[in-house]
Amino acid sequence: MDDVVVVGGGIGGLATALALARKGLGVRVLERSSEFGEVGAGMQIAPNCTRILDAWGLLPEVESLGVRPKNLVMRDAVDGSVLTRLDLDDVQERYEFPYVVIHRSDLHGTLLRACRSAGVDLVTDVKVTGYEQLADGAAAVHAGGREEARVVIAADGLHSVARPLFSDDQPVNSAYVAYRGAVPISAVAGKDVSLEDVVVYVGPQRHFVQYPLRQGEMLNQVAVFESPKALAGQEDWGTPDELDGAFDGSCAQVTEGLPLMWRDRWWRMFDREPLMHWVQGRVALTGDAAHPPLQYLAQGAVMAIEDAWVLSEHAGAHRLPDGGVDWDAALAAYDAVRPEHCRRVLTTARAWGELWHLDGEQRELRNELLRVRDVHDYSFVDWLYGPTALTPDQEPPMFEPQPLGHPVTA
């Protein structure tokens, strides 16, 4: 019997497999697709993630594939004016690790290579359909049989097969739609685009994000808007005409970027209600299976990597004399600390999205408040970027952060 079976070969599943393999455990990953890969474009990894990648010896490779931006800048999507920013050199000095932007496939590839080097058993074409508890373990059930292990970790995403074991909830539809696009830097030559910063333009029921990728060779763009068709329950939601209509009246930097979006695909924005227990017997949730967030804090994949780190640290702290793991104790400790932290991320992301998309007098008030924020005010990011959420014996924080002053982008 394997020590661990991980269901799902995305960023969260591979991070979990790598973290546990580094503790000397035998790990098998079951991926439903015919090959391991990642779709999408750019993503952001803040210091609470790069400190983990550094501990795993992966940060140099990640930095070589990505970009370390100079600032996170928030602008008004209507008039283009600067509202607030984070100086990312100062962020690195404060938190000791950098802020990096990277293509999702590049981070996934780094984790995949590290898993292979660590001896993780990577299995494709396995679609898990259920889970079973065993006397001293659990099993992931699929058409070809079942994979048994001392513990089974479900890293199977928003529509997790394992989540119904914990809750009968459904994904929550925000009615917002995202368009993405990563283009060569040459496509924006002569345009007013920062090639050193992460920039988010916030506007009424919409926002627009730009930042460089792959050592500055590409520009990543994300356009997000509230879809009237989605609100009305229509099936043809999020169409390109809705995209263009949603950004009418935006500043030139935004309107010049819109034609460069991928217009043959778009994504609905979902999250779920916070789930306060992720462990049942020897089955545990991780990543989006446990806590899929809206994108406003850029913490989705980061939280999954944090989950992997915390779970592996508890597994290491509960080793038995025979070399095994007291999984009941390790999983209980994991379940005691991670759900509360991730609940805060989910709820704060929702509040931050509301703040970004204000209109009328509320938009003007938001802009005034953001403009007077001190660039070195970290009172709203210390809880997120600092190391406390990763400490194995950390007690769950007891206060709620407020979103104002927190210019983190999706």
GROMACS .gro file of C-alpha atoms in nm:
model
  410
    1MET     CA    1   0.000   0.000   0.000
    2ASP     CA    2   0.128   0.345  -0.093
    3ASP     CA    3   0.175   0.603   0.177
    4VAL     CA    4  -0.020   0.865  -0.019
    5VAL     CA    5  -0.242   0.880  -0.325
    6VAL     CA    6  -0.306   1.227  -0.465
    7VAL     CA    7  -0.604   1.268  -0.698
    8GLY     CA    8  -0.540   1.544  -0.951
    9GLY     CA    9  -0.224   1.645  -1.131
   10GLY     CA   10  -0.264   2.022  -1.142
   11ILE     CA   11  -0.047   2.270  -0.954
   12GLY     CA   12  -0.202   2.183  -0.616
   13GLY     CA   13  -0.181   1.807  -0.667
   14LEU     CA   14   0.180   1.817  -0.781
   15ALA     CA   15   0.276   2.051  -0.497
   16THR     CA   16   0.118   1.811  -0.247
   17ALA     CA   17   0.294   1.513  -0.403
   18LEU     CA   18   0.630   1.689  -0.403
   19ALA     CA   19   0.599   1.813  -0.045
   20LEU     CA   20   0.515   1.467   0.089
   21ALA     CA   21   0.775   1.291  -0.125
   22ARG     CA   22   1.037   1.527   0.020
   23LYS     CA   23   0.942   1.385   0.361
   24GLY     CA   24   1.042   1.040   0.240
   25LEU     CA   25   0.691   0.913   0.170
   26GLY     CA   26   0.581   0.704  -0.125
   27VAL     CA   27   0.339   0.910  -0.334
   28ARG     CA   28   0.128   0.827  -0.639
   29VAL     CA   29  -0.057   1.093  -0.840
   30LEU     CA   30  -0.367   1.001  -1.042
   31GLU     CA   31  -0.443   1.236  -1.332
   32ARG     CA   32  -0.759   1.197  -1.539
   33SER     CA   33  -0.607   1.341  -1.859
   34SER     CA   34  -0.377   1.155  -2.095
   35GLU     CA   35  -0.085   1.376  -1.999
   36PHE     CA   36   0.015   1.618  -1.726
   37GLY     CA   37  -0.032   1.979  -1.825
   38GLU     CA   38  -0.184   2.313  -1.728
   39VAL     CA   39  -0.406   2.549  -1.925
   40GLY     CA   40  -0.438   2.924  -1.884
   41ALA     CA   41  -0.195   3.210  -1.904
   42GLY     CA   42  -0.025   3.413  -1.632
   43MET     CA   43  -0.042   3.385  -1.256
   44GLN     CA   44   0.106   3.569  -0.960
   45ILE     CA   45   0.295   3.415  -0.672
   46ALA     CA   46   0.341   3.634  -0.367
   47PRO     CA   47   0.604   3.599  -0.092
   48ASN     CA   48   0.387   3.353   0.102
   49CYS     CA   49   0.439   3.117  -0.194
   50THR     CA   50   0.793   3.198  -0.306
   51ARG     CA   51   0.923   3.123   0.045
   52ILE     CA   52   0.788   2.767   0.001
   53LEU     CA   53   0.933   2.731  -0.347
   54ASP     CA   54   1.266   2.846  -0.205
   55ALA     CA   55   1.248   2.582   0.070
   56TRP     CA   56   1.189   2.319  -0.200
   57GLY     CA   57   1.486   2.445  -0.402
   58LEU     CA   58   1.265   2.559  -0.691
   59LEU     CA   59   1.277   2.938  -0.662
   60PRO     CA   60   1.580   2.991  -0.889
   61GLU     CA   61   1.411   2.798  -1.170
   62VAL     CA   62   1.081   2.980  -1.117
   63GLU     CA   63   1.253   3.319  -1.126
   64SER     CA   64   1.439   3.222  -1.443
   65LEU     CA   65   1.107   3.143  -1.613
   66GLY     CA   66   0.908   3.437  -1.481
   67VAL     CA   67   0.937   3.807  -1.406
   68ARG     CA   68   0.994   3.997  -1.084
   69PRO     CA   69   0.781   4.311  -1.133
   70LYS     CA   70   0.874   4.642  -0.975
   71ASN     CA   71   0.529   4.743  -0.848
   72LEU     CA   72   0.168   4.637  -0.810
   73VAL     CA   73  -0.023   4.937  -0.942
   74MET     CA   74  -0.396   5.004  -0.917
   75ARG     CA   75  -0.547   5.250  -1.164
   76ASP     CA   76  -0.899   5.375  -1.230
   77ALA     CA   77  -1.036   5.200  -1.540
   78VAL     CA   78  -1.236   5.506  -1.646
   79ASP     CA   79  -0.975   5.784  -1.633
   80GLY     CA   80  -0.655   5.578  -1.604
   81SER     CA   81  -0.529   5.764  -1.297
   82VAL     CA   82  -0.305   5.591  -1.042
   83LEU     CA   83  -0.489   5.509  -0.718
   84THR     CA   84  -0.229   5.322  -0.513
   85ARG     CA   85   0.062   5.080  -0.542
   86LEU     CA   86   0.287   4.834  -0.362
   87ASP     CA   87   0.662   4.874  -0.406
   88LEU     CA   88   0.767   4.512  -0.463
   89ASP     CA   89   1.133   4.570  -0.383
   90ASP     CA   90   1.019   4.692  -0.043
   91VAL     CA   91   0.778   4.396  -0.022
   92GLN     CA   92   1.070   4.159  -0.074
   93GLU     CA   93   1.272   4.332   0.196
   94ARG     CA   94   0.981   4.309   0.441
   95TYR     CA   95   0.885   3.948   0.375
   96GLU     CA   96   1.231   3.823   0.267
   97PHE     CA   97   1.105   3.664  -0.053
   98PRO     CA   98   1.010   3.806  -0.393
   99TYR     CA   99   0.684   3.858  -0.578
  100VAL     CA  100   0.697   3.675  -0.912
  101VAL     CA  101   0.465   3.653  -1.212
  102ILE     CA  102   0.487   3.340  -1.426
  103HIS     CA  103   0.299   3.146  -1.691
  104ARG     CA  104   0.086   2.874  -1.529
  105SER     CA  105   0.234   2.607  -1.755
  106ASP     CA  106   0.587   2.709  -1.653
  107LEU     CA  107   0.515   2.670  -1.281
  108HIS     CA  108   0.334   2.344  -1.347
  109GLY     CA  109   0.631   2.219  -1.549
  110THR     CA  110   0.871   2.309  -1.268
  111LEU     CA  111   0.663   2.113  -1.016
  112LEU     CA  112   0.627   1.819  -1.256
  113ARG     CA  113   1.003   1.793  -1.309
  114ALA     CA  114   1.059   1.817  -0.934
  115CYS     CA  115   0.807   1.538  -0.872
  116ARG     CA  116   0.983   1.312  -1.121
  117SER     CA  117   1.317   1.383  -0.957
  118ALA     CA  118   1.168   1.306  -0.614
  119GLY     CA  119   1.041   0.966  -0.731
  120VAL     CA  120   0.668   1.044  -0.736
  121ASP     CA  121   0.469   0.783  -0.931
  122LEU     CA  122   0.282   0.985  -1.195
  123VAL     CA  123  -0.013   0.803  -1.350
  124THR     CA  124  -0.237   0.936  -1.630
  125ASP     CA  125  -0.574   0.831  -1.776
  126VAL     CA  126  -0.727   0.756  -1.436
  127LYS     CA  127  -1.067   0.915  -1.371
  128VAL     CA  128  -1.151   0.881  -1.004
  129THR     CA  129  -1.523   0.838  -0.941
  130GLY     CA  130  -1.538   0.781  -0.567
  131TYR     CA  131  -1.361   0.731  -0.237
  132GLU     CA  132  -1.371   0.459   0.028
  133GLN     CA  133  -1.247   0.443   0.384
  134LEU     CA  134  -1.032   0.145   0.483
  135ALA     CA  135  -0.935   0.009   0.823
  136ASP     CA  136  -0.600   0.190   0.812
  137GLY     CA  137  -0.627   0.408   0.504
  138ALA     CA  138  -0.849   0.500   0.212
  139ALA     CA  139  -0.899   0.420  -0.154
  140ALA     CA  140  -0.960   0.622  -0.467
  141VAL     CA  141  -1.207   0.429  -0.685
  142HIS     CA  142  -1.193   0.439  -1.067
  143ALA     CA  143  -1.316   0.235  -1.363
  144GLY     CA  144  -1.011   0.011  -1.356
  145GLY     CA  145  -1.029  -0.067  -0.985
  146ARG     CA  146  -0.905   0.123  -0.684
  147GLU     CA  147  -0.586   0.277  -0.554
  148GLU     CA  148  -0.529   0.219  -0.183
  149ALA     CA  149  -0.307   0.423   0.044
  150ARG     CA  150  -0.261   0.524   0.405
  151VAL     CA  151  -0.414   0.858   0.307
  152VAL     CA  152  -0.586   0.989  -0.007
  153ILE     CA  153  -0.560   1.359  -0.089
  154ALA     CA  154  -0.825   1.500  -0.322
  155ALA     CA  155  -0.674   1.780  -0.532
  156ASP     CA  156  -0.942   1.752  -0.798
  157GLY     CA  157  -1.051   2.113  -0.829
  158LEU     CA  158  -1.370   2.318  -0.825
  159HIS     CA  159  -1.591   2.023  -0.920
  160SER     CA  160  -1.423   1.780  -0.683
  161VAL     CA  161  -1.563   1.427  -0.665
  162ALA     CA  162  -1.457   1.414  -0.300
  163ARG     CA  163  -1.622   1.735  -0.184
  164PRO     CA  164  -1.973   1.580  -0.157
  165LEU     CA  165  -1.831   1.369   0.126
  166PHE     CA  166  -1.802   1.694   0.321
  167SER     CA  167  -2.081   1.917   0.190
  168ASP     CA  168  -2.375   1.916  -0.049
  169ASP     CA  169  -2.293   2.272  -0.159
  170GLN     CA  170  -2.253   2.381  -0.520
  171PRO     CA  171  -2.014   2.631  -0.683
  172VAL     CA  172  -2.128   2.990  -0.635
  173ASN     CA  173  -2.170   3.181  -0.961
  174SER     CA  174  -2.046   3.538  -0.941
  175ALA     CA  175  -2.192   3.628  -1.285
  176TYR     CA  176  -1.849   3.765  -1.374
  177VAL     CA  177  -1.666   3.641  -1.682
  178ALA     CA  178  -1.293   3.644  -1.758
  179TYR     CA  179  -1.118   3.677  -2.090
  180ARG     CA  180  -0.746   3.610  -2.102
  181GLY     CA  181  -0.466   3.649  -2.348
  182ALA     CA  182  -0.088   3.623  -2.349
  183VAL     CA  183   0.070   3.795  -2.648
  184PRO     CA  184   0.427   3.876  -2.762
  185ILE     CA  185   0.554   4.204  -2.625
  186SER     CA  186   0.589   4.323  -2.984
  187ALA     CA  187   0.207   4.327  -3.007
  188VAL     CA  188   0.194   4.624  -2.768
  189ALA     CA  189   0.487   4.818  -2.909
  190GLY     CA  190   0.411   5.189  -2.895
  191LYS     CA  191   0.119   5.147  -2.656
  192ASP     CA  192   0.103   5.287  -2.303
  193VAL     CA  193   0.182   4.957  -2.131
  194SER     CA  194   0.412   4.913  -1.833
  195LEU     CA  195   0.659   4.630  -1.896
  196GLU     CA  196   0.789   4.633  -1.536
  197ASP     CA  197   0.471   4.636  -1.327
  198VAL     CA  198   0.156   4.443  -1.254
  199VAL     CA  199  -0.123   4.689  -1.331
  200VAL     CA  200  -0.494   4.650  -1.256
  201TYR     CA  201  -0.752   4.896  -1.385
  202VAL     CA  202  -1.061   4.887  -1.160
  203GLY     CA  203  -1.394   5.014  -1.287
  204PRO     CA  204  -1.771   4.981  -1.261
  205GLN     CA  205  -1.854   4.608  -1.286
  206ARG     CA  206  -1.524   4.542  -1.463
  207HIS     CA  207  -1.147   4.531  -1.427
  208PHE     CA  208  -0.849   4.481  -1.654
  209VAL     CA  209  -0.505   4.342  -1.565
  210GLN     CA  210  -0.171   4.357  -1.746
  211TYR     CA  211   0.174   4.224  -1.657
  212PRO     CA  212   0.481   4.082  -1.833
  213LEU     CA  213   0.565   3.711  -1.855
  214ARG     CA  214   0.862   3.494  -1.956
  215GLN     CA  215   1.140   3.738  -1.879
  216GLY     CA  216   0.948   4.018  -2.046
  217GLU     CA  217   0.896   3.842  -2.378
  218MET     CA  218   0.515   3.824  -2.339
  219LEU     CA  219   0.237   4.039  -2.197
  220ASN     CA  220  -0.042   3.875  -1.999
  221GLN     CA  221  -0.386   4.038  -2.002
  222VAL     CA  222  -0.706   3.956  -1.813
  223ALA     CA  223  -1.040   4.128  -1.872
  224VAL     CA  224  -1.317   4.056  -1.620
  225PHE     CA  225  -1.672   4.192  -1.634
  226GLU     CA  226  -2.021   4.130  -1.503
  227SER     CA  227  -2.224   3.953  -1.772
  228PRO     CA  228  -2.586   4.071  -1.814
  229LYS     CA  229  -2.662   3.743  -1.991
  230ALA     CA  230  -2.525   3.544  -1.698
  231LEU     CA  231  -2.731   3.753  -1.456
  232ALA     CA  232  -3.040   3.681  -1.666
  233GLY     CA  233  -2.969   3.309  -1.672
  234GLN     CA  234  -2.907   3.297  -2.047
  235GLU     CA  235  -2.687   3.021  -2.185
  236ASP     CA  236  -2.496   3.242  -2.428
  237TRP     CA  237  -2.325   3.440  -2.151
  238GLY     CA  238  -1.997   3.625  -2.179
  239THR     CA  239  -1.987   3.668  -2.557
  240PRO     CA  240  -1.735   3.904  -2.720
  241ASP     CA  241  -2.006   4.166  -2.774
  242GLU     CA  242  -2.067   4.166  -2.400
  243LEU     CA  243  -1.693   4.203  -2.342
  244ASP     CA  244  -1.672   4.509  -2.564
  245GLY     CA  245  -1.991   4.659  -2.423
  246ALA     CA  246  -1.877   4.611  -2.064
  247PHE     CA  247  -1.561   4.814  -2.125
  248ASP     CA  248  -1.726   5.103  -2.310
  249GLY     CA  249  -1.606   5.428  -2.158
  250SER     CA  250  -1.278   5.285  -2.029
  251CYS     CA  251  -0.946   5.464  -2.058
  252ALA     CA  252  -0.725   5.426  -2.366
  253GLN     CA  253  -0.485   5.178  -2.202
  254VAL     CA  254  -0.774   4.938  -2.151
  255THR     CA  255  -0.951   4.983  -2.483
  256GLU     CA  256  -0.624   4.937  -2.673
  257GLY     CA  257  -0.564   4.608  -2.493
  258LEU     CA  258  -0.907   4.454  -2.548
  259PRO     CA  259  -0.855   4.354  -2.915
  260LEU     CA  260  -0.559   4.139  -2.805
  261MET     CA  261  -0.767   3.911  -2.582
  262TRP     CA  262  -0.834   3.551  -2.682
  263ARG     CA  263  -1.189   3.581  -2.820
  264ASP     CA  264  -1.262   3.215  -2.884
  265ARG     CA  265  -1.277   3.115  -2.517
  266TRP     CA  266  -1.383   3.270  -2.187
  267TRP     CA  267  -1.436   3.158  -1.831
  268ARG     CA  268  -1.714   3.197  -1.573
  269MET     CA  269  -1.594   3.307  -1.229
  270PHE     CA  270  -1.699   3.074  -0.945
  271ASP     CA  271  -1.607   3.019  -0.584
  272ARG     CA  272  -1.767   2.816  -0.302
  273GLU     CA  273  -1.882   2.888   0.048
  274PRO     CA  274  -1.602   2.834   0.302
  275LEU     CA  275  -1.573   2.476   0.423
  276MET     CA  276  -1.446   2.450   0.779
  277HIS     CA  277  -1.343   2.082   0.782
  278TRP     CA  278  -1.142   1.917   0.504
  279VAL     CA  279  -1.069   1.577   0.658
  280GLN     CA  280  -1.293   1.273   0.683
  281GLY     CA  281  -1.118   0.960   0.804
  282ARG     CA  282  -0.818   0.920   0.576
  283VAL     CA  283  -0.952   1.134   0.292
  284ALA     CA  284  -0.852   1.501   0.286
  285LEU     CA  285  -0.924   1.792   0.053
  286THR     CA  286  -0.668   2.040  -0.074
  287GLY     CA  287  -0.653   2.330  -0.318
  288ASP     CA  288  -0.967   2.428  -0.508
  289ALA     CA  289  -1.145   2.113  -0.391
  290ALA     CA  290  -1.140   2.270  -0.044
  291HIS     CA  291  -1.134   2.645  -0.108
  292PRO     CA  292  -1.179   2.776  -0.465
  293PRO     CA  293  -1.155   3.157  -0.440
  294LEU     CA  294  -1.248   3.441  -0.666
  295GLN     CA  295  -0.934   3.580  -0.824
  296TYR     CA  296  -0.905   3.921  -0.658
  297LEU     CA  297  -0.623   3.832  -0.416
  298ALA     CA  298  -0.430   3.619  -0.668
  299GLN     CA  299  -0.411   3.343  -0.406
  300GLY     CA  300  -0.582   3.039  -0.562
  301ALA     CA  301  -0.275   2.837  -0.658
  302VAL     CA  302  -0.080   2.995  -0.374
  303MET     CA  303  -0.322   2.857  -0.115
  304ALA     CA  304  -0.290   2.511  -0.270
  305ILE     CA  305   0.089   2.529  -0.240
  306GLU     CA  306   0.051   2.648   0.120
  307ASP     CA  307  -0.179   2.351   0.187
  308ALA     CA  308   0.090   2.118   0.054
  309TRP     CA  309   0.356   2.273   0.275
  310VAL     CA  310   0.146   2.266   0.593
  311LEU     CA  311   0.026   1.908   0.537
  312SER     CA  312   0.381   1.786   0.475
  313GLU     CA  313   0.515   1.967   0.781
  314HIS     CA  314   0.253   1.802   1.000
  315ALA     CA  315   0.327   1.464   0.841
  316GLY     CA  316   0.694   1.516   0.921
  317ALA     CA  317   0.614   1.620   1.276
  318HIS     CA  318   0.409   1.303   1.338
  319ARG     CA  319   0.650   1.035   1.223
  320LEU     CA  320   0.630   0.701   1.401
  321PRO     CA  321   0.928   0.494   1.524
  322ASP     CA  322   0.881   0.252   1.232
  323GLY     CA  323   0.915   0.538   0.979
  324GLY     CA  324   0.546   0.570   0.908
  325VAL     CA  325   0.318   0.863   0.988
  326ASP     CA  326   0.049   0.899   1.251
  327TRP     CA  327  -0.192   1.016   0.984
  328ASP     CA  328  -0.482   1.070   1.219
  329ALA     CA  329  -0.278   1.321   1.417
  330ALA     CA  330  -0.122   1.483   1.109
  331LEU     CA  331  -0.455   1.527   0.932
  332ALA     CA  332  -0.620   1.661   1.247
  333ALA     CA  333  -0.347   1.924   1.280
  334TYR     CA  334  -0.380   2.019   0.912
  335ASP     CA  335  -0.757   2.048   0.952
  336ALA     CA  336  -0.716   2.266   1.261
  337VAL     CA  337  -0.522   2.546   1.092
  338ARG     CA  338  -0.581   2.566   0.717
  339PRO     CA  339  -0.962   2.602   0.685
  340GLU     CA  340  -0.978   2.920   0.893
  341HIS     CA  341  -0.698   3.090   0.702
  342CYS     CA  342  -0.849   2.997   0.367
  343ARG     CA  343  -1.194   3.108   0.481
  344ARG     CA  344  -1.047   3.452   0.536
  345VAL     CA  345  -0.895   3.450   0.189
  346LEU     CA  346  -1.226   3.350   0.028
  347THR     CA  347  -1.435   3.610   0.210
  348THR     CA  348  -1.179   3.886   0.167
  349ALA     CA  349  -1.154   3.811  -0.205
  350ARG     CA  350  -1.529   3.858  -0.236
  351ALA     CA  351  -1.515   4.190  -0.049
  352TRP     CA  352  -1.220   4.308  -0.256
  353GLY     CA  353  -1.405   4.227  -0.578
  354GLU     CA  354  -1.698   4.437  -0.464
  355LEU     CA  355  -1.462   4.723  -0.385
  356TRP     CA  356  -1.296   4.706  -0.727
  357HIS     CA  357  -1.627   4.723  -0.912
  358LEU     CA  358  -1.795   5.017  -0.739
  359ASP     CA  359  -1.968   5.285  -0.942
  360GLY     CA  360  -2.089   5.643  -0.894
  361GLU     CA  361  -2.023   5.817  -0.562
  362GLN     CA  362  -1.895   5.496  -0.406
  363ARG     CA  363  -1.629   5.471  -0.678
  364GLU     CA  364  -1.520   5.828  -0.608
  365LEU     CA  365  -1.497   5.761  -0.234
  366ARG     CA  366  -1.296   5.442  -0.295
  367ASN     CA  367  -1.056   5.632  -0.517
  368GLU     CA  368  -1.005   5.903  -0.255
  369LEU     CA  369  -0.933   5.644   0.014
  370LEU     CA  370  -0.685   5.455  -0.202
  371ARG     CA  371  -0.502   5.771  -0.309
  372VAL     CA  372  -0.423   5.865   0.052
  373ARG     CA  373  -0.293   5.519   0.141
  374ASP     CA  374   0.078   5.521   0.231
  375VAL     CA  375   0.272   5.310  -0.018
  376HIS     CA  376   0.445   5.137   0.274
  377ASP     CA  377   0.128   5.052   0.464
  378TYR     CA  378   0.134   4.673   0.503
  379SER     CA  379  -0.137   4.641   0.766
  380PHE     CA  380  -0.362   4.475   0.509
  381VAL     CA  381  -0.115   4.225   0.366
  382ASP     CA  382   0.088   4.112   0.666
  383TRP     CA  383  -0.171   3.842   0.745
  384LEU     CA  384  -0.151   3.716   0.387
  385TYR     CA  385   0.215   3.749   0.289
  386GLY     CA  386   0.372   3.678   0.627
  387PRO     CA  387   0.475   3.329   0.741
  388THR     CA  388   0.223   3.282   1.024
  389ALA     CA  389  -0.024   3.080   0.816
  390LEU     CA  390   0.251   2.825   0.749
  391THR     CA  391   0.354   2.760   1.108
  392PRO     CA  392   0.242   2.404   1.193
  393ASP     CA  393   0.122   2.494   1.543
  394GLN     CA  394  -0.024   2.834   1.452
  395GLU     CA  395  -0.360   2.903   1.611
  396PRO     CA  396  -0.633   3.018   1.370
  397PRO     CA  397  -0.638   3.402   1.350
  398MET     CA  398  -0.935   3.554   1.527
  399PHE     CA  399  -0.985   3.882   1.339
  400GLU     CA  400  -1.111   3.978   0.997
  401PRO     CA  401  -0.896   4.178   0.757
  402GLN     CA  402  -1.052   4.470   0.573
  403PRO     CA  403  -0.992   4.503   0.199
  404LEU     CA  404  -0.917   4.874   0.177
  405GLY     CA  405  -0.552   4.945   0.112
  406HIS     CA  406  -0.479   4.601  -0.030
  407PRO     CA  407  -0.387   4.646  -0.399
  408VAL     CA  408  -0.332   4.283  -0.486
  409THR     CA  409  -0.439   4.192  -0.836
  410ALA     CA  410  -0.587   3.891  -1.010
   0.00000   0.00000   0.00000
